[in-house]
């Protein structure tokens, strides 16, 4: 869903965000994402993390929306 809203499957950004939450808020302000933090999971460097996880230069961050299975 975020991919469709943004029109990109990935992007490299420069940010001053300290945490994963700060990054998502920054990106939401820029791109008007409709999904809220409580509906997403965050992955930093291929590991699920909490939203208050501190970010470092070069981190790879992925926001994962809910998925349906069956």
PDB file of N, CA and C in Angstrom:
ATOM      1  N   UNK A   1       0.810  -1.190   0.000  1.00  0.00           N
ATOM      2  CA  UNK A   1       0.000   0.000   0.000  1.00  0.00           C
ATOM      3  C   UNK A   1       0.858   1.262   0.000  1.00  0.00           C
ATOM      4  N   UNK A   2       1.899   1.286   0.799  1.00  0.00           N
ATOM      5  CA  UNK A   2       2.776   2.452   0.795  1.00  0.00           C
ATOM      6  C   UNK A   2       3.477   2.569  -0.546  1.00  0.00           C
ATOM      7  N   UNK A   3       3.863   1.436  -1.088  1.00  0.00           N
ATOM      8  CA  UNK A   3       4.524   1.413  -2.388  1.00  0.00           C
ATOM      9  C   UNK A   3       3.630   2.044  -3.446  1.00  0.00           C
ATOM     10  N   UNK A   4       2.352   1.681  -3.426  1.00  0.00           N
ATOM     11  CA  UNK A   4       1.418   2.227  -4.396  1.00  0.00           C
ATOM     12  C   UNK A   4       1.191   3.719  -4.159  1.00  0.00           C
ATOM     13  N   UNK A   5       1.095   4.121  -2.902  1.00  0.00           N
ATOM     14  CA  UNK A   5       0.882   5.538  -2.599  1.00  0.00           C
ATOM     15  C   UNK A   5       2.075   6.380  -3.033  1.00  0.00           C
ATOM     16  N   UNK A   6       3.259   5.842  -2.879  1.00  0.00           N
ATOM     17  CA  UNK A   6       4.478   6.585  -3.214  1.00  0.00           C
ATOM     18  C   UNK A   6       4.840   6.433  -4.683  1.00  0.00           C
ATOM     19  N   UNK A   7       4.465   5.295  -5.291  1.00  0.00           N
ATOM     20  CA  UNK A   7       4.819   5.053  -6.682  1.00  0.00           C
ATOM     21  C   UNK A   7       6.229   4.520  -6.854  1.00  0.00           C
ATOM     22  N   UNK A   8       6.839   4.054  -5.768  1.00  0.00           N
ATOM     23  CA  UNK A   8       8.191   3.498  -5.788  1.00  0.00           C
ATOM     24  C   UNK A   8       8.231   2.244  -4.933  1.00  0.00           C
ATOM     25  N   UNK A   9       9.070   1.288  -5.328  1.00  0.00           N
ATOM     26  CA  UNK A   9       9.222   0.104  -4.485  1.00  0.00           C
ATOM     27  C   UNK A   9      10.276   0.328  -3.406  1.00  0.00           C
ATOM     28  N   UNK A  10      11.179   1.286  -3.652  1.00  0.00           N
ATOM     29  CA  UNK A  10      12.170   1.649  -2.639  1.00  0.00           C
ATOM     30  C   UNK A  10      12.732   3.021  -2.985  1.00  0.00           C
ATOM     31  N   UNK A  11      13.341   3.638  -1.996  1.00  0.00           N
ATOM     32  CA  UNK A  11      14.017   4.907  -2.242  1.00  0.00           C
ATOM     33  C   UNK A  11      15.076   5.110  -1.170  1.00  0.00           C
ATOM     34  N   UNK A  12      16.089   5.866  -1.514  1.00  0.00           N
ATOM     35  CA  UNK A  12      17.130   6.235  -0.573  1.00  0.00           C
ATOM     36  C   UNK A  12      16.860   7.663  -0.135  1.00  0.00           C
ATOM     37  N   UNK A  13      16.839   7.872   1.170  1.00  0.00           N
ATOM     38  CA  UNK A  13      16.549   9.209   1.689  1.00  0.00           C
ATOM     39  C   UNK A  13      17.635   9.644   2.660  1.00  0.00           C
ATOM     40  N   UNK A  14      17.826  10.934   2.739  1.00  0.00           N
ATOM     41  CA  UNK A  14      18.664  11.513   3.782  1.00  0.00           C
ATOM     42  C   UNK A  14      17.715  12.101   4.804  1.00  0.00           C
ATOM     43  N   UNK A  15      17.987  11.826   6.050  1.00  0.00           N
ATOM     44  CA  UNK A  15      17.059  12.231   7.104  1.00  0.00           C
ATOM     45  C   UNK A  15      17.814  12.641   8.356  1.00  0.00           C
ATOM     46  N   UNK A  16      17.145  13.400   9.168  1.00  0.00           N
ATOM     47  CA  UNK A  16      17.667  13.721  10.496  1.00  0.00           C
ATOM     48  C   UNK A  16      16.888  12.962  11.563  1.00  0.00           C
ATOM     49  N   UNK A  17      16.031  12.031  11.134  1.00  0.00           N
ATOM     50  CA  UNK A  17      15.214  11.248  12.062  1.00  0.00           C
ATOM     51  C   UNK A  17      16.104  10.431  12.993  1.00  0.00           C
ATOM     52  N   UNK A  18      15.759  10.446  14.266  1.00  0.00           N
ATOM     53  CA  UNK A  18      16.510   9.679  15.260  1.00  0.00           C
ATOM     54  C   UNK A  18      15.997   8.252  15.404  1.00  0.00           C
ATOM     55  N   UNK A  19      14.697   8.061  15.166  1.00  0.00           N
ATOM     56  CA  UNK A  19      14.084   6.748  15.364  1.00  0.00           C
ATOM     57  C   UNK A  19      13.284   6.352  14.128  1.00  0.00           C
ATOM     58  N   UNK A  20      12.890   5.083  14.093  1.00  0.00           N
ATOM     59  CA  UNK A  20      12.044   4.598  13.003  1.00  0.00           C
ATOM     60  C   UNK A  20      10.728   5.372  12.969  1.00  0.00           C
ATOM     61  N   UNK A  21      10.178   5.669  14.133  1.00  0.00           N
ATOM     62  CA  UNK A  21       8.938   6.450  14.200  1.00  0.00           C
ATOM     63  C   UNK A  21       9.135   7.835  13.598  1.00  0.00           C
ATOM     64  N   UNK A  22      10.215   8.497  13.964  1.00  0.00           N
ATOM     65  CA  UNK A  22      10.499   9.828  13.420  1.00  0.00           C
ATOM     66  C   UNK A  22      10.609   9.781  11.898  1.00  0.00           C
ATOM     67  N   UNK A  23      11.238   8.740  11.377  1.00  0.00           N
ATOM     68  CA  UNK A  23      11.375   8.602   9.927  1.00  0.00           C
ATOM     69  C   UNK A  23      10.018   8.431   9.269  1.00  0.00           C
ATOM     70  N   UNK A  24       9.172   7.576   9.839  1.00  0.00           N
ATOM     71  CA  UNK A  24       7.853   7.374   9.237  1.00  0.00           C
ATOM     72  C   UNK A  24       7.029   8.662   9.282  1.00  0.00           C
ATOM     73  N   UNK A  25       7.090   9.389  10.383  1.00  0.00           N
ATOM     74  CA  UNK A  25       6.364  10.661  10.486  1.00  0.00           C
ATOM     75  C   UNK A  25       6.885  11.644   9.433  1.00  0.00           C
ATOM     76  N   UNK A  26       8.193  11.716   9.277  1.00  0.00           N
ATOM     77  CA  UNK A  26       8.795  12.600   8.273  1.00  0.00           C
ATOM     78  C   UNK A  26       8.318  12.233   6.864  1.00  0.00           C
ATOM     79  N   UNK A  27       8.351  10.948   6.545  1.00  0.00           N
ATOM     80  CA  UNK A  27       7.925  10.501   5.216  1.00  0.00           C
ATOM     81  C   UNK A  27       6.428  10.704   5.008  1.00  0.00           C
ATOM     82  N   UNK A  28       5.648  10.504   6.062  1.00  0.00           N
ATOM     83  CA  UNK A  28       4.203  10.724   5.962  1.00  0.00           C
ATOM     84  C   UNK A  28       3.902  12.200   5.700  1.00  0.00           C
ATOM     85  N   UNK A  29       4.636  13.081   6.348  1.00  0.00           N
ATOM     86  CA  UNK A  29       4.458  14.515   6.095  1.00  0.00           C
ATOM     87  C   UNK A  29       4.776  14.861   4.642  1.00  0.00           C
ATOM     88  N   UNK A  30       5.790  14.211   4.081  1.00  0.00           N
ATOM     89  CA  UNK A  30       6.205  14.491   2.703  1.00  0.00           C
ATOM     90  C   UNK A  30       5.278  13.862   1.670  1.00  0.00           C
ATOM     91  N   UNK A  31       4.787  12.649   1.951  1.00  0.00           N
ATOM     92  CA  UNK A  31       4.088  11.865   0.930  1.00  0.00           C
ATOM     93  C   UNK A  31       2.636  11.553   1.267  1.00  0.00           C
ATOM     94  N   UNK A  32       2.145  12.053   2.393  1.00  0.00           N
ATOM     95  CA  UNK A  32       0.754  11.876   2.800  1.00  0.00           C
ATOM     96  C   UNK A  32       0.332  10.399   2.854  1.00  0.00           C
ATOM     97  N   UNK A  33       1.171   9.553   3.448  1.00  0.00           N
ATOM     98  CA  UNK A  33       0.795   8.154   3.635  1.00  0.00           C
ATOM     99  C   UNK A  33      -0.449   8.079   4.504  1.00  0.00           C
ATOM    100  N   UNK A  34      -1.331   7.147   4.192  1.00  0.00           N
ATOM    101  CA  UNK A  34      -2.593   7.048   4.931  1.00  0.00           C
ATOM    102  C   UNK A  34      -2.539   6.038   6.077  1.00  0.00           C
ATOM    103  N   UNK A  35      -1.533   5.186   6.099  1.00  0.00           N
ATOM    104  CA  UNK A  35      -1.458   4.157   7.140  1.00  0.00           C
ATOM    105  C   UNK A  35      -0.845   4.738   8.411  1.00  0.00           C
ATOM    106  N   UNK A  36      -1.397   4.324   9.548  1.00  0.00           N
ATOM    107  CA  UNK A  36      -0.904   4.798  10.835  1.00  0.00           C
ATOM    108  C   UNK A  36       0.121   3.820  11.406  1.00  0.00           C
ATOM    109  N   UNK A  37       0.905   4.300  12.352  1.00  0.00           N
ATOM    110  CA  UNK A  37       1.949   3.470  12.957  1.00  0.00           C
ATOM    111  C   UNK A  37       1.407   2.173  13.532  1.00  0.00           C
ATOM    112  N   UNK A  38       0.225   2.231  14.136  1.00  0.00           N
ATOM    113  CA  UNK A  38      -0.309   1.032  14.784  1.00  0.00           C
ATOM    114  C   UNK A  38      -0.749  -0.038  13.792  1.00  0.00           C
ATOM    115  N   UNK A  39      -0.788   0.279  12.497  1.00  0.00           N
ATOM    116  CA  UNK A  39      -1.152  -0.727  11.491  1.00  0.00           C
ATOM    117  C   UNK A  39       0.066  -1.297  10.781  1.00  0.00           C
ATOM    118  N   UNK A  40       1.248  -0.789  11.093  1.00  0.00           N
ATOM    119  CA  UNK A  40       2.473  -1.196  10.407  1.00  0.00           C
ATOM    120  C   UNK A  40       3.453  -1.869  11.361  1.00  0.00           C
ATOM    121  N   UNK A  41       4.332  -2.662  10.791  1.00  0.00           N
ATOM    122  CA  UNK A  41       5.506  -3.181  11.496  1.00  0.00           C
ATOM    123  C   UNK A  41       6.717  -2.513  10.864  1.00  0.00           C
ATOM    124  N   UNK A  42       7.779  -2.378  11.618  1.00  0.00           N
ATOM    125  CA  UNK A  42       8.992  -1.777  11.081  1.00  0.00           C
ATOM    126  C   UNK A  42      10.136  -2.777  11.176  1.00  0.00           C
ATOM    127  N   UNK A  43      10.915  -2.839  10.107  1.00  0.00           N
ATOM    128  CA  UNK A  43      12.086  -3.703  10.032  1.00  0.00           C
ATOM    129  C   UNK A  43      13.295  -2.808   9.774  1.00  0.00           C
ATOM    130  N   UNK A  44      14.332  -2.971  10.583  1.00  0.00           N
ATOM    131  CA  UNK A  44      15.569  -2.219  10.398  1.00  0.00           C
ATOM    132  C   UNK A  44      16.687  -3.234  10.214  1.00  0.00           C
ATOM    133  N   UNK A  45      17.363  -3.133   9.083  1.00  0.00           N
ATOM    134  CA  UNK A  45      18.462  -4.051   8.765  1.00  0.00           C
ATOM    135  C   UNK A  45      18.041  -5.510   8.915  1.00  0.00           C
ATOM    136  N   UNK A  46      16.860  -5.812   8.363  1.00  0.00           N
ATOM    137  CA  UNK A  46      16.314  -7.169   8.282  1.00  0.00           C
ATOM    138  C   UNK A  46      15.874  -7.757   9.621  1.00  0.00           C
ATOM    139  N   UNK A  47      15.665  -6.912  10.635  1.00  0.00           N
ATOM    140  CA  UNK A  47      15.170  -7.383  11.926  1.00  0.00           C
ATOM    141  C   UNK A  47      13.974  -6.544  12.351  1.00  0.00           C
ATOM    142  N   UNK A  48      12.904  -7.217  12.795  1.00  0.00           N
ATOM    143  CA  UNK A  48      11.756  -6.484  13.318  1.00  0.00           C
ATOM    144  C   UNK A  48      12.199  -5.695  14.542  1.00  0.00           C
ATOM    145  N   UNK A  49      11.770  -4.438  14.603  1.00  0.00           N
ATOM    146  CA  UNK A  49      12.157  -3.551  15.703  1.00  0.00           C
ATOM    147  C   UNK A  49      10.941  -2.805  16.227  1.00  0.00           C
ATOM    148  N   UNK A  50      11.096  -2.190  17.373  1.00  0.00           N
ATOM    149  CA  UNK A  50      10.079  -1.299  17.920  1.00  0.00           C
ATOM    150  C   UNK A  50      10.226   0.058  17.240  1.00  0.00           C
ATOM    151  N   UNK A  51       9.157   0.846  17.297  1.00  0.00           N
ATOM    152  CA  UNK A  51       9.166   2.145  16.632  1.00  0.00           C
ATOM    153  C   UNK A  51      10.178   3.112  17.242  1.00  0.00           C
ATOM    154  N   UNK A  52      10.583   2.900  18.498  1.00  0.00           N
ATOM    155  CA  UNK A  52      11.547   3.801  19.123  1.00  0.00           C
ATOM    156  C   UNK A  52      12.996   3.372  18.882  1.00  0.00           C
ATOM    157  N   UNK A  53      13.194   2.397  17.991  1.00  0.00           N
ATOM    158  CA  UNK A  53      14.544   1.924  17.665  1.00  0.00           C
ATOM    159  C   UNK A  53      15.362   3.061  17.048  1.00  0.00           C
ATOM    160  N   UNK A  54      16.551   3.292  17.579  1.00  0.00           N
ATOM    161  CA  UNK A  54      17.423   4.356  17.071  1.00  0.00           C
ATOM    162  C   UNK A  54      17.983   3.982  15.702  1.00  0.00           C
ATOM    163  N   UNK A  55      17.979   4.946  14.801  1.00  0.00           N
ATOM    164  CA  UNK A  55      18.510   4.732  13.459  1.00  0.00           C
ATOM    165  C   UNK A  55      19.943   5.227  13.373  1.00  0.00           C
ATOM    166  N   UNK A  56      20.705   4.560  12.502  1.00  0.00           N
ATOM    167  CA  UNK A  56      22.087   4.939  12.237  1.00  0.00           C
ATOM    168  C   UNK A  56      22.264   5.155  10.743  1.00  0.00           C
ATOM    169  N   UNK A  57      23.269   5.908  10.388  1.00  0.00           N
ATOM    170  CA  UNK A  57      23.563   6.138   8.978  1.00  0.00           C
ATOM    171  C   UNK A  57      23.754   4.801   8.263  1.00  0.00           C
ATOM    172  N   UNK A  58      23.126   4.659   7.111  1.00  0.00           N
ATOM    173  CA  UNK A  58      23.261   3.447   6.318  1.00  0.00           C
ATOM    174  C   UNK A  58      22.250   2.364   6.630  1.00  0.00           C
ATOM    175  N   UNK A  59      21.386   2.576   7.636  1.00  0.00           N
ATOM    176  CA  UNK A  59      20.362   1.580   7.961  1.00  0.00           C
ATOM    177  C   UNK A  59      19.396   1.401   6.797  1.00  0.00           C
ATOM    178  N   UNK A  60      18.916   0.182   6.649  1.00  0.00           N
ATOM    179  CA  UNK A  60      17.840  -0.122   5.714  1.00  0.00           C
ATOM    180  C   UNK A  60      16.572  -0.284   6.534  1.00  0.00           C
ATOM    181  N   UNK A  61      15.549   0.503   6.197  1.00  0.00           N
ATOM    182  CA  UNK A  61      14.297   0.507   6.949  1.00  0.00           C
ATOM    183  C   UNK A  61      13.167   0.115   6.013  1.00  0.00           C
ATOM    184  N   UNK A  62      12.333  -0.819   6.476  1.00  0.00           N
ATOM    185  CA  UNK A  62      11.180  -1.276   5.700  1.00  0.00           C
ATOM    186  C   UNK A  62       9.948  -1.150   6.582  1.00  0.00           C
ATOM    187  N   UNK A  63       8.892  -0.576   6.026  1.00  0.00           N
ATOM    188  CA  UNK A  63       7.610  -0.487   6.717  1.00  0.00           C
ATOM    189  C   UNK A  63       6.697  -1.537   6.112  1.00  0.00           C
ATOM    190  N   UNK A  64       6.179  -2.438   6.950  1.00  0.00           N
ATOM    191  CA  UNK A  64       5.393  -3.571   6.467  1.00  0.00           C
ATOM    192  C   UNK A  64       3.936  -3.405   6.882  1.00  0.00           C
ATOM    193  N   UNK A  65       3.050  -3.300   5.883  1.00  0.00           N
ATOM    194  CA  UNK A  65       1.619  -3.210   6.184  1.00  0.00           C
ATOM    195  C   UNK A  65       1.074  -4.586   6.537  1.00  0.00           C
ATOM    196  N   UNK A  66      -0.123  -4.644   7.101  1.00  0.00           N
ATOM    197  CA  UNK A  66      -0.721  -5.945   7.416  1.00  0.00           C
ATOM    198  C   UNK A  66      -0.914  -6.754   6.140  1.00  0.00           C
ATOM    199  N   UNK A  67      -0.750  -8.054   6.276  1.00  0.00           N
ATOM    200  CA  UNK A  67      -0.944  -8.947   5.134  1.00  0.00           C
ATOM    201  C   UNK A  67      -2.006  -9.970   5.490  1.00  0.00           C
ATOM    202  N   UNK A  68      -2.729 -10.388   4.490  1.00  0.00           N
ATOM    203  CA  UNK A  68      -3.743 -11.429   4.680  1.00  0.00           C
ATOM    204  C   UNK A  68      -3.150 -12.753   4.228  1.00  0.00           C
ATOM    205  N   UNK A  69      -3.442 -13.780   4.937  1.00  0.00           N
ATOM    206  CA  UNK A  69      -2.948 -15.098   4.571  1.00  0.00           C
ATOM    207  C   UNK A  69      -4.087 -16.084   4.523  1.00  0.00           C
ATOM    208  N   UNK A  70      -3.757 -17.241   4.079  1.00  0.00           N
ATOM    209  CA  UNK A  70      -4.835 -18.199   4.059  1.00  0.00           C
ATOM    210  C   UNK A  70      -4.475 -19.474   3.546  1.00  0.00           C
TER     211      UNK A  70
END
